[in-house]
Coordinates of C-alpha atoms in Angstrom, one line a residue:
M122 CA -0.1 0.1 0.0
K123 CA 1.4 3.4 -1.1
K124 CA 2.3 6.0 1.5
M125 CA -0.2 8.9 1.7
L126 CA 2.5 11.4 0.8
D127 CA 3.5 9.5 -2.2
L128 CA -0.2 9.4 -3.4
L129 CA -0.5 13.1 -2.9
S130 CA 2.7 13.9 -4.6
A131 CA 1.7 11.9 -7.7
E132 CA -1.6 13.7 -7.8
V133 CA 0.2 17.2 -7.6
A134 CA 2.8 15.8 -10.2
K135 CA -0.2 15.4 -12.6
A136 CA -1.1 19.1 -12.2
F137 CA 2.5 20.3 -12.5
A138 CA 2.7 18.4 -15.9
E139 CA -0.6 19.7 -17.0
A140 CA 0.5 23.3 -16.2
G141 CA 3.7 22.7 -18.3
Y142 CA 6.2 22.3 -15.4
D143 CA 8.5 19.4 -14.6
E144 CA 6.9 16.8 -12.3
K145 CA 10.1 16.7 -10.1
Y146 CA 8.9 19.9 -8.3
A147 CA 5.8 18.3 -7.2
R148 CA 6.9 16.8 -3.8
V149 CA 4.4 17.1 -1.1
S150 CA 5.3 17.3 2.7
L151 CA 3.4 17.7 5.9
S152 CA 2.4 21.3 6.6
N153 CA 4.9 23.2 9.0
R154 CA 1.8 25.3 9.6
P155 CA -1.1 22.8 10.5
D156 CA -3.2 25.8 11.4
L157 CA -3.3 26.8 7.8
C158 CA -3.2 23.5 6.0
E159 CA -2.7 19.7 6.2
Y160 CA 0.0 19.4 3.5
Q161 CA 2.1 21.6 1.4
C162 CA 4.2 21.8 -1.8
N163 CA 7.1 24.4 -2.1
G164 CA 8.1 23.2 -5.6
A165 CA 7.0 26.4 -7.3
M166 CA 9.7 28.3 -5.3
V167 CA 12.4 26.0 -6.8
A168 CA 10.9 25.8 -10.3
A169 CA 11.0 29.6 -10.4
K170 CA 14.7 29.6 -11.1
E171 CA 14.5 27.1 -14.0
Y172 CA 11.5 28.9 -15.7
H173 CA 12.3 32.4 -14.8
K174 CA 9.0 33.1 -13.5
A175 CA 7.6 34.5 -10.2
P176 CA 6.9 31.5 -7.9
I177 CA 3.3 32.6 -7.4
M178 CA 2.5 32.4 -11.1
I179 CA 3.7 28.7 -11.2
A180 CA 1.9 28.0 -8.1
N181 CA -1.4 29.6 -9.4
A182 CA -1.1 27.6 -12.6
V183 CA -0.6 24.3 -10.7
V184 CA -3.6 25.1 -8.4
E185 CA -5.8 25.9 -11.4
A186 CA -4.8 22.4 -12.8
M187 CA -5.9 20.7 -9.5
Q188 CA -9.4 21.9 -9.5
G189 CA -11.9 19.1 -9.5
S190 CA -9.3 16.7 -7.9
E191 CA -11.0 13.9 -5.9
V192 CA -7.9 13.7 -3.7
F193 CA -7.8 17.2 -2.3
G194 CA -10.7 19.2 -0.6
E195 CA -8.9 22.4 -0.5
V196 CA -6.0 23.8 -2.6
Q197 CA -4.6 27.3 -2.4
A198 CA -1.7 29.2 -3.9
V199 CA -0.2 31.5 -1.2
N200 CA 2.5 34.3 -1.6
P201 CA 5.3 34.0 -2.5
G202 CA 4.6 30.7 -4.1
F203 CA 3.5 28.1 -1.5
I204 CA 0.7 25.5 -2.4
N205 CA -1.3 24.8 0.6
M206 CA -3.6 21.6 0.6
K207 CA -6.2 19.8 2.6
V208 CA -6.9 16.2 1.7
N209 CA -10.5 15.3 0.8
N210 CA -12.4 13.6 3.7
E211 CA -13.8 10.9 1.7
Y212 CA -10.4 10.1 0.1
L213 CA -8.9 10.0 3.5
S214 CA -11.5 7.6 4.9
Q215 CA -11.1 5.3 2.0
Y216 CA -7.4 5.1 2.6
L217 CA -7.9 4.2 6.2
N218 CA -10.5 1.6 5.1
G219 CA -7.6 0.2 3.0
M220 CA -5.3 0.1 5.9
E221 CA -8.0 -1.6 8.1
K222 CA -8.4 -4.5 5.6
D223 CA -4.7 -4.9 5.2
E224 CA -3.0 -7.4 7.6
R225 CA 0.0 -4.9 7.9
M226 CA -2.1 -1.8 7.9
G227 CA -0.4 -0.5 4.7
C228 CA 3.1 -1.4 5.5
E229 CA 4.8 -3.3 2.6
K230 CA 7.4 -5.9 3.3
A231 CA 10.8 -5.5 1.9
E232 CA 11.1 -6.6 -1.7
N233 CA 14.7 -7.8 -1.3
P234 CA 14.8 -9.0 2.3
K235 CA 18.3 -8.6 3.9
T236 CA 20.0 -10.8 6.6
I237 CA 20.8 -8.3 9.4
M238 CA 22.9 -9.2 12.5
I239 CA 22.4 -6.9 15.6
D240 CA 25.1 -7.0 18.2
Y241 CA 23.6 -5.7 21.4
G242 CA 23.5 -6.5 25.0
G243 CA 27.4 -7.1 25.6
P244 CA 27.3 -7.9 29.2
N245 CA 30.4 -9.4 30.9
V246 CA 29.9 -13.0 32.4
A247 CA 30.2 -13.4 36.2
K248 CA 28.8 -9.9 36.7
P249 CA 25.3 -8.9 37.3
L250 CA 23.5 -6.7 34.8
H251 CA 23.6 -3.0 35.8
V252 CA 22.0 0.2 34.4
G253 CA 24.8 0.7 32.1
H254 CA 23.6 -2.5 30.2
L255 CA 20.0 -1.0 29.9
R256 CA 20.2 1.1 26.7
S257 CA 21.9 -1.4 24.5
A258 CA 19.3 -4.0 25.3
I259 CA 16.3 -1.8 25.0
I260 CA 17.5 0.0 21.7
G261 CA 18.8 -3.1 20.3
E262 CA 15.7 -5.0 20.9
S263 CA 13.7 -2.3 19.4
V264 CA 15.8 -2.0 16.3
K265 CA 15.6 -5.8 15.9
R266 CA 11.7 -5.8 16.1
I267 CA 11.4 -2.9 13.6
A268 CA 13.7 -4.6 11.1
R269 CA 11.8 -7.9 11.3
F270 CA 8.6 -5.9 10.9
A271 CA 10.0 -4.4 7.8
G272 CA 10.5 -8.0 6.4
H273 CA 14.1 -8.7 7.0
K274 CA 15.9 -11.7 8.5
V275 CA 17.2 -10.5 11.7
I276 CA 19.7 -12.2 14.0
G277 CA 20.3 -10.7 17.5
D278 CA 23.4 -11.7 19.2
V279 CA 24.1 -10.8 22.9
H280 CA 28.0 -11.1 22.3
L281 CA 29.1 -11.9 25.8
G282 CA 32.3 -10.6 27.4
D283 CA 33.8 -14.0 28.4
W284 CA 37.4 -14.0 27.2
G285 CA 39.6 -11.2 29.0
L286 CA 41.5 -10.8 32.2
Q287 CA 38.4 -11.1 34.2
M288 CA 38.3 -14.9 33.4
G289 CA 41.9 -15.2 34.7
L290 CA 41.0 -13.1 37.9
I291 CA 37.9 -15.6 38.7
I292 CA 40.1 -18.6 38.1
T293 CA 42.9 -17.2 40.4
E294 CA 40.5 -16.3 43.2
L295 CA 38.8 -19.8 42.9
R296 CA 42.1 -21.4 43.1
E297 CA 43.0 -19.5 46.3
R298 CA 39.7 -20.6 47.9
K299 CA 39.5 -24.1 46.7
P300 CA 42.9 -25.3 45.6
E301 CA 41.7 -28.9 46.0
L302 CA 39.4 -28.7 42.9
V303 CA 40.2 -31.0 40.2
Y304 CA 40.3 -28.2 37.6
F305 CA 43.7 -27.0 39.0
D306 CA 45.4 -30.5 38.7
E307 CA 47.3 -30.3 35.5
A308 CA 47.9 -34.0 35.5
Y309 CA 44.1 -34.9 35.6
E310 CA 42.8 -36.5 32.4
G311 CA 39.4 -37.6 33.4
E312 CA 35.9 -36.1 33.0
Y313 CA 35.3 -32.8 34.8
P314 CA 32.1 -32.5 37.1
A315 CA 28.9 -31.6 35.4
E316 CA 28.0 -29.2 38.2
A317 CA 29.7 -25.9 38.8
P318 CA 31.7 -25.4 42.0
F319 CA 30.1 -22.1 42.6
T320 CA 26.5 -20.5 42.5
I321 CA 25.6 -17.2 40.8
S322 CA 25.9 -15.4 44.0
E323 CA 29.2 -16.7 44.8
L324 CA 30.4 -15.9 41.2
E325 CA 29.2 -12.3 41.4
E326 CA 31.2 -12.0 44.7
I327 CA 34.3 -13.7 43.4
Y328 CA 35.0 -11.2 40.6
P329 CA 35.0 -7.9 42.4
T330 CA 37.1 -9.5 45.2
A331 CA 39.6 -10.7 42.7
S332 CA 39.6 -7.4 40.9
G333 CA 40.2 -5.4 44.1
K334 CA 43.1 -7.8 45.1
S335 CA 44.9 -7.4 41.6
K336 CA 45.0 -3.6 42.1
Q337 CA 46.9 -3.9 45.4
D338 CA 48.9 -7.2 44.9
E339 CA 51.2 -7.3 41.9
A340 CA 51.9 -11.0 42.3
Y341 CA 48.2 -11.7 42.3
K342 CA 47.7 -9.7 39.2
E343 CA 50.6 -11.6 37.5
A344 CA 48.9 -14.9 38.5
A345 CA 45.6 -13.8 36.9
M346 CA 47.3 -12.7 33.8
Q347 CA 49.2 -16.1 33.6
A348 CA 45.7 -17.8 34.3
T349 CA 44.2 -15.9 31.4
Y350 CA 47.0 -16.8 29.1
E351 CA 46.7 -20.4 29.9
L352 CA 43.0 -20.4 29.5
Q353 CA 43.4 -18.7 26.1
H354 CA 45.9 -21.5 25.2
G355 CA 43.7 -24.3 25.8
R356 CA 44.5 -25.5 29.4
R357 CA 41.9 -28.2 29.9
G358 CA 40.8 -27.4 33.5
Y359 CA 40.6 -23.8 32.9
Q360 CA 38.4 -24.3 29.8
A361 CA 36.1 -26.6 31.8
L362 CA 35.8 -23.7 34.5
L363 CA 34.9 -21.3 31.7
K364 CA 32.0 -23.5 30.7
H365 CA 30.7 -23.5 34.2
I366 CA 31.0 -19.7 34.4
L367 CA 29.2 -19.3 31.3
N368 CA 26.4 -21.8 32.2
V369 CA 25.8 -20.2 35.5
S370 CA 26.0 -16.7 34.3
V371 CA 24.0 -17.1 31.0
T372 CA 21.2 -18.7 33.1
D373 CA 21.0 -15.6 35.3
L374 CA 21.4 -13.2 32.4
K375 CA 18.4 -14.9 30.6
R376 CA 16.2 -14.3 33.6
N377 CA 17.1 -10.7 33.9
Y378 CA 16.7 -10.1 30.1
A379 CA 13.3 -11.8 30.1
N380 CA 12.2 -9.3 32.8
L381 CA 13.1 -6.7 30.2
K382 CA 11.2 -8.6 27.4
V383 CA 14.6 -8.8 25.6
D384 CA 15.8 -12.0 23.9
F385 CA 18.5 -13.1 21.7
D386 CA 18.9 -15.6 18.9
L387 CA 22.5 -16.2 19.6
W388 CA 24.4 -16.4 23.0
K389 CA 27.7 -16.3 21.7
G390 CA 30.8 -14.6 23.4
E391 CA 34.2 -13.5 22.6
S392 CA 35.5 -17.0 23.2
D393 CA 33.5 -18.3 20.2
A394 CA 35.6 -16.0 18.0
Q395 CA 39.0 -17.3 19.3
P396 CA 39.3 -20.2 16.8
Y397 CA 39.3 -17.8 14.0
I398 CA 42.0 -15.5 15.3
P399 CA 45.2 -17.5 14.2
D400 CA 44.1 -17.8 10.4
M401 CA 42.8 -14.3 10.4
V402 CA 46.1 -12.9 11.8
Q403 CA 48.2 -14.9 9.4
K404 CA 46.1 -13.7 6.3
M405 CA 46.6 -10.2 7.4
K406 CA 50.3 -10.7 7.7
D407 CA 50.6 -12.6 4.4
G408 CA 48.5 -9.8 2.7
G409 CA 50.9 -7.2 3.8
Y410 CA 48.4 -5.5 6.1
A411 CA 49.7 -6.2 9.5
Y412 CA 53.2 -5.1 10.7
V413 CA 55.0 -5.0 13.9
S414 CA 55.3 -1.6 15.7
D415 CA 56.6 -1.2 19.1
N416 CA 56.6 -5.1 19.5
A417 CA 52.8 -5.0 18.7
L418 CA 51.1 -6.2 15.7
V419 CA 49.1 -3.5 14.0
V420 CA 47.2 -2.5 10.8
D421 CA 47.1 1.1 9.6
V422 CA 43.6 2.3 9.1
K423 CA 43.9 6.0 8.8
E424 CA 42.7 7.7 5.6
D425 CA 43.7 11.0 3.8
T426 CA 40.4 12.6 4.5
D427 CA 40.6 12.1 8.3
T428 CA 40.3 15.4 10.2
K429 CA 41.3 13.7 13.5
E430 CA 44.0 11.1 14.4
V431 CA 42.9 7.6 13.7
P432 CA 45.5 5.3 15.4
P433 CA 46.6 1.9 14.0
C434 CA 44.3 -1.0 14.6
M435 CA 46.2 -3.3 17.2
L436 CA 45.8 -6.9 16.6
L437 CA 48.3 -8.6 19.2
K438 CA 50.1 -7.1 22.1
S439 CA 53.9 -7.6 22.5
D440 CA 53.3 -10.9 24.5
G441 CA 51.0 -12.3 21.6
A442 CA 47.7 -11.8 23.6
S443 CA 44.7 -10.7 21.7
L444 CA 42.6 -7.6 22.4
Y445 CA 38.9 -6.5 22.1
T446 CA 39.9 -5.3 18.6
T447 CA 41.1 -8.8 17.7
T448 CA 38.0 -10.4 19.1
D449 CA 35.7 -8.1 17.2
L450 CA 37.4 -8.7 14.1
A451 CA 37.5 -12.4 14.4
T452 CA 33.8 -12.2 15.4
I453 CA 33.1 -10.6 12.0
V454 CA 35.1 -13.4 10.3
E455 CA 32.7 -15.9 12.2
R456 CA 29.6 -14.0 11.3
M457 CA 30.5 -13.8 7.5
K458 CA 31.2 -17.5 7.5
L459 CA 28.2 -18.8 9.4
Y460 CA 25.5 -16.2 8.5
N461 CA 26.8 -14.0 5.6
P462 CA 24.9 -11.0 6.6
D463 CA 24.2 -8.1 4.4
E464 CA 24.4 -5.7 7.5
I465 CA 25.8 -5.8 11.0
I466 CA 24.5 -3.2 13.4
Y467 CA 26.5 -2.6 16.6
V468 CA 24.4 -1.0 19.4
V469 CA 27.0 0.3 21.8
D470 CA 28.0 3.2 23.9
K471 CA 29.0 6.1 21.7
R472 CA 32.3 6.6 23.6
Q473 CA 33.4 3.5 21.7
E474 CA 33.1 5.1 18.3
M475 CA 36.8 5.2 17.6
H476 CA 37.1 1.5 18.5
F477 CA 34.5 0.7 15.8
I478 CA 36.0 3.1 13.2
Q479 CA 39.2 1.2 13.6
V480 CA 37.5 -2.2 13.5
F481 CA 35.2 -1.5 10.4
R482 CA 38.2 0.1 8.4
C483 CA 40.4 -3.0 9.2
A484 CA 37.7 -5.4 8.3
R485 CA 37.2 -3.6 4.9
K486 CA 40.9 -3.2 4.2
C487 CA 41.8 -6.8 5.0
G488 CA 38.9 -8.3 3.0
L489 CA 37.0 -9.7 6.1
V490 CA 33.8 -8.5 4.5
T491 CA 32.5 -7.8 1.0
D492 CA 32.1 -4.5 -0.6
K493 CA 28.4 -4.8 -0.2
T494 CA 28.5 -5.7 3.6
K495 CA 27.2 -2.7 5.6
L496 CA 28.8 -2.2 8.9
K497 CA 27.0 0.2 11.1
F498 CA 27.8 1.7 14.5
L499 CA 24.6 2.9 16.5
G500 CA 26.2 4.7 19.3
F501 CA 24.0 5.7 22.3
G502 CA 24.4 8.4 24.9
T503 CA 24.5 8.0 28.7
M504 CA 21.6 7.5 31.0
N505 CA 22.1 10.2 33.7
G506 CA 20.4 10.9 37.0
K507 CA 18.7 14.2 37.9
D508 CA 22.1 15.6 38.8
G509 CA 23.1 15.2 34.9
K510 CA 25.8 12.5 35.9
P511 CA 25.8 8.8 35.0
F512 CA 22.9 7.1 37.0
K513 CA 24.0 5.8 40.4
T514 CA 22.4 4.4 43.5
R515 CA 21.9 6.6 46.5
D516 CA 25.3 5.7 48.0
G517 CA 27.1 6.3 44.7
G518 CA 27.4 2.8 43.3
V519 CA 26.4 1.4 40.0
M520 CA 22.8 0.3 40.3
R521 CA 22.0 -3.5 39.4
L522 CA 19.3 -3.6 36.6
E523 CA 17.0 -5.9 38.6
Y524 CA 16.9 -3.4 41.5
L525 CA 16.0 -0.5 39.2
L526 CA 13.2 -2.4 37.6
K527 CA 12.0 -3.4 41.1
D528 CA 11.9 0.3 42.2
I529 CA 10.0 1.2 39.0
N530 CA 7.5 -1.6 39.7
E531 CA 7.0 -0.5 43.3
E532 CA 6.4 3.1 42.1
M533 CA 3.8 2.0 39.6
L534 CA 2.1 -0.4 42.0
K535 CA 1.7 2.5 44.5
K536 CA 0.1 4.7 41.7
I537 CA -2.1 2.0 40.5
Q538 CA -3.4 1.2 44.0
E539 CA -4.0 4.9 44.5
S540 CA -5.9 5.5 41.3
R541 CA -8.4 2.5 41.4
P542 CA -9.1 -0.6 43.3
M543 CA -7.7 -3.7 41.8
E544 CA -6.9 -7.2 43.5
E545 CA -3.4 -7.4 44.7
K546 CA -2.0 -9.9 42.2
E547 CA -3.7 -8.2 39.2
A548 CA -2.2 -4.9 40.4
E549 CA 1.2 -6.4 40.7
E550 CA 1.0 -7.8 37.2
T551 CA -0.3 -4.5 35.9
A552 CA 2.5 -2.6 37.7
K553 CA 5.1 -4.9 35.9
I554 CA 3.5 -4.2 32.5
V555 CA 3.2 -0.5 33.0
G556 CA 6.6 -0.1 34.7
L557 CA 8.4 -1.7 31.8
S558 CA 6.5 0.8 29.4
A559 CA 7.9 3.6 31.7
V560 CA 11.5 2.4 31.5
K561 CA 11.4 1.5 27.8
Y562 CA 9.5 4.6 26.5
G563 CA 11.5 6.8 28.8
D564 CA 14.7 5.6 27.1
L565 CA 13.3 5.1 23.5
S566 CA 11.6 8.5 23.2
N567 CA 15.1 10.0 23.2
Q568 CA 17.3 9.9 20.0
A569 CA 19.6 7.1 20.7
S570 CA 22.9 9.2 20.4
K571 CA 21.6 11.7 23.1
D572 CA 22.3 11.6 26.7
Y573 CA 19.1 11.7 28.8
I574 CA 18.0 12.1 32.4
F575 CA 16.4 9.1 33.9
D576 CA 13.5 10.5 35.9
V577 CA 11.5 7.9 37.7
E578 CA 8.7 10.3 38.8
R579 CA 8.3 11.7 35.2
F580 CA 8.6 8.3 33.5
T581 CA 5.9 6.8 35.7
S582 CA 3.4 9.5 35.1
S583 CA 0.2 8.8 33.2
E584 CA 0.2 12.3 31.8
G585 CA 2.7 13.8 29.3
N586 CA 5.0 12.1 26.9
T587 CA 5.4 8.8 28.8
G588 CA 4.9 5.1 28.4
P589 CA 2.1 4.9 30.9
Y590 CA 0.1 7.8 29.0
I591 CA 0.4 5.7 25.9
L592 CA -0.9 2.6 27.7
Y593 CA -3.6 4.5 29.3
T594 CA -4.9 5.6 25.8
I595 CA -4.8 2.0 24.6
V596 CA -6.7 0.9 27.8
R597 CA -9.2 3.6 27.2
I598 CA -9.9 2.5 23.7
K599 CA -10.1 -1.1 24.9
S600 CA -12.7 0.0 27.6
I601 CA -14.9 1.7 25.0
L602 CA -14.8 -1.3 22.7
R603 CA -15.7 -3.7 25.5
K604 CA -18.7 -1.6 26.5
Y605 CA -19.8 -1.3 22.9
E606 CA -19.9 -5.1 22.6
E607 CA -21.4 -5.6 26.0
S608 CA -24.3 -3.5 24.7
G609 CA -24.9 -6.4 22.1
K610 CA -23.2 -4.9 19.1
K611 CA -20.3 -6.2 17.2
A612 CA -17.3 -3.9 16.7
G613 CA -15.8 -3.6 13.2
E614 CA -18.9 -4.1 11.1
G615 CA -19.1 -0.6 9.8
K616 CA -16.6 1.3 7.7
I617 CA -14.6 4.3 8.7
G618 CA -16.5 7.3 7.4
A619 CA -15.4 10.8 6.2
G620 CA -14.4 12.9 9.3
R621 CA -17.4 14.7 10.8
S622 CA -15.3 17.1 13.0
D623 CA -11.8 18.6 13.0
S624 CA -10.8 16.3 15.8
E625 CA -11.9 13.1 14.0
K626 CA -10.2 14.2 10.8
A627 CA -7.0 15.1 12.8
L628 CA -7.1 11.4 14.2
Q629 CA -7.4 10.0 10.7
L630 CA -4.6 12.1 9.4
E631 CA -2.3 10.8 12.1
L632 CA -3.3 7.0 11.3
S633 CA -2.5 7.8 7.6
K634 CA 1.2 8.4 8.5
F635 CA 1.7 4.9 10.0
N636 CA 3.5 3.2 7.1
S637 CA 5.7 6.3 6.5
V638 CA 6.7 6.4 10.2
M639 CA 7.6 2.6 10.2
E640 CA 9.7 2.9 7.0
T641 CA 11.6 5.9 8.3
A642 CA 12.1 4.2 11.8
F643 CA 13.7 1.3 9.9
E644 CA 15.9 3.2 7.5
E645 CA 17.2 5.4 10.3
C646 CA 17.4 2.9 13.0
A647 CA 15.3 5.3 14.9
P648 CA 12.8 4.0 17.6
H649 CA 12.3 7.5 18.9
K650 CA 10.4 8.3 15.6
I651 CA 7.9 5.6 16.6
C652 CA 7.6 7.2 20.1
A653 CA 7.0 10.6 18.7
Y654 CA 4.4 9.3 16.3
I655 CA 2.4 7.4 18.9
Y656 CA 2.4 10.4 21.3
D657 CA 0.9 12.5 18.6
L658 CA -1.6 9.7 17.7
A659 CA -2.5 9.4 21.5
N660 CA -3.1 13.0 21.7
A661 CA -5.2 13.1 18.6
F662 CA -7.2 10.2 19.8
N663 CA -7.8 11.8 23.3
K664 CA -8.9 15.1 21.8
F665 CA -11.4 13.3 19.6
Y666 CA -12.7 11.2 22.6
H667 CA -13.3 14.3 24.7
E668 CA -15.1 16.0 22.0
T669 CA -17.1 13.1 20.8
K670 CA -20.0 11.2 22.5
I671 CA -19.0 7.9 21.0
L672 CA -21.2 5.6 23.1
A673 CA -23.9 8.1 23.9
T674 CA -24.8 9.1 20.4
D675 CA -28.1 8.2 18.8
D676 CA -26.5 8.2 15.4
M677 CA -25.8 4.6 14.9
E678 CA -24.2 5.1 11.5
A679 CA -21.7 7.5 13.0
Q680 CA -21.1 5.3 16.1
S681 CA -20.4 2.2 14.0
S682 CA -18.0 4.4 12.0
W683 CA -16.2 5.6 15.1
I684 CA -15.9 2.2 16.6
S685 CA -14.1 1.0 13.4
L686 CA -11.8 4.1 13.7
L687 CA -11.0 3.1 17.3
L688 CA -10.2 -0.5 16.2
L689 CA -7.7 0.8 13.7
T690 CA -6.3 3.2 16.3
R691 CA -5.8 0.3 18.8
R692 CA -4.2 -1.9 16.2
V693 CA -1.7 0.8 15.2
L694 CA -0.8 1.7 18.9
E695 CA -0.4 -1.8 19.9
T696 CA 1.7 -2.6 16.8
C697 CA 4.0 0.3 17.6
I698 CA 4.4 -0.4 21.3
D699 CA 5.3 -4.1 20.3
M700 CA 8.0 -2.5 18.1
L701 CA 9.2 -0.7 21.3
G702 CA 9.2 -3.9 23.3
F703 CA 6.3 -3.6 25.7
E704 CA 2.6 -4.3 25.8
A705 CA -0.6 -2.9 27.2
P706 CA -2.6 -4.3 30.1
E707 CA -6.4 -4.8 29.9
K708 CA -7.0 -2.3 32.9
M709 CA -5.0 0.5 34.5

């Protein structure tokens, strides 16, 4: 189904051609003065240069050619050469009825579906998820859902941090505590125990303890580095411990991500890329790309057009150890071999931009990807507290993600209990649903690259540009539809009619933008565009609702038409919040 703006542009193009002007000037856009018109075309202003005429002369000729159009209700040429338009009410209602009949409400699937991999999440094993992991998970999940809705094959990968010094630290601390464990006996050749020698709680305590010791005790740090080296070079006992660390950590991570309604197709980590490193490095050497500088193996990635310094991409340190850069490059090799993606999107803190510039350039220079493979860095800003600094607990520590969600849920439960009576269990479930909308919408309504203030009080409000306000609107629509059917009538039997009031038409105009918004959100990896849209849509609906006696009217034809309009509004809103990663309750 074509986008409304494309249909309107095609109609205006006919008028430009009829008036003797090039159709390329006929692009229609939403009006920047909605008090004057709904759509506008500024093509006459540009065409004036080519045709050496006053813009208003061209605009008047085009408007004259548009008289009698079934698409537009009002068309006007305005000095110095704008063409202002209002769409015909009947034409608009026909468009919406077409949306209503379509399973995807006017959104066409990609003609040539791509395979897209999204790298988001990125937690380190043996550590609890904290608020710093929130944005990657929320943004990545939304981008994944939007791309799937657009018709592409999308593979989400958590990309665990499971290979660096932290593993050596855990092994070293575990050895100090339990030296008798069979994993530390190099002569042992039997099967290792199936059960881990630690719980998730113990594991989460082991790492910070070990990290603290390594900063004060040089010998301890050396032992951890040696353990890391031995792990990475295949020591059996340490490899078995790594499997235990992964199993225990991933089980806990899956539980926490499930609470966020975030899921991954792949639970791969840096360790999965390790087998690809030796061949990759050798090929870079053989191809003349990699060379030794200050005892480290590097690849130059600077370009003549660079306006700032881009350091060489380091592959191996002087001791032969790999780095994040090496692992990220080897992960690209693995992904190309196993999945051959057309595009890989990295949803990562924007402060890592230089790292990914180096990685992407090195991958291209050394032929790890094809010329057509798109590598995209979607860098996000910081989630800050009200003081404008990175969000912390009251005592200044980094807040665990599950504690943040718990606080939000408790705040929502309190508000729900204050606003309406509800059974305790139902209230708790509703608080979880609405609380998640508060967190996700609060994050996603900001452009990903921008820092934002995480304000619990504002995010949980049912008024203003918030998740709860959007859900409150959906719940209100559900309530009206429920009451309509309880009166013995069947919703959806009527057609959406021509707007009978300004507020009804305003709602219809917002609905007609749906496919255009979804297309833009995909092309720009921009969930915030969906948030802005549904906020406008919710506002338009609530204005219509307050001005219209939907259930109290005696005009059955109008009522049936309005109910069909509400059904479409609910479908669009629910589809959009699904793209954002949350859902609406039945009651609030």
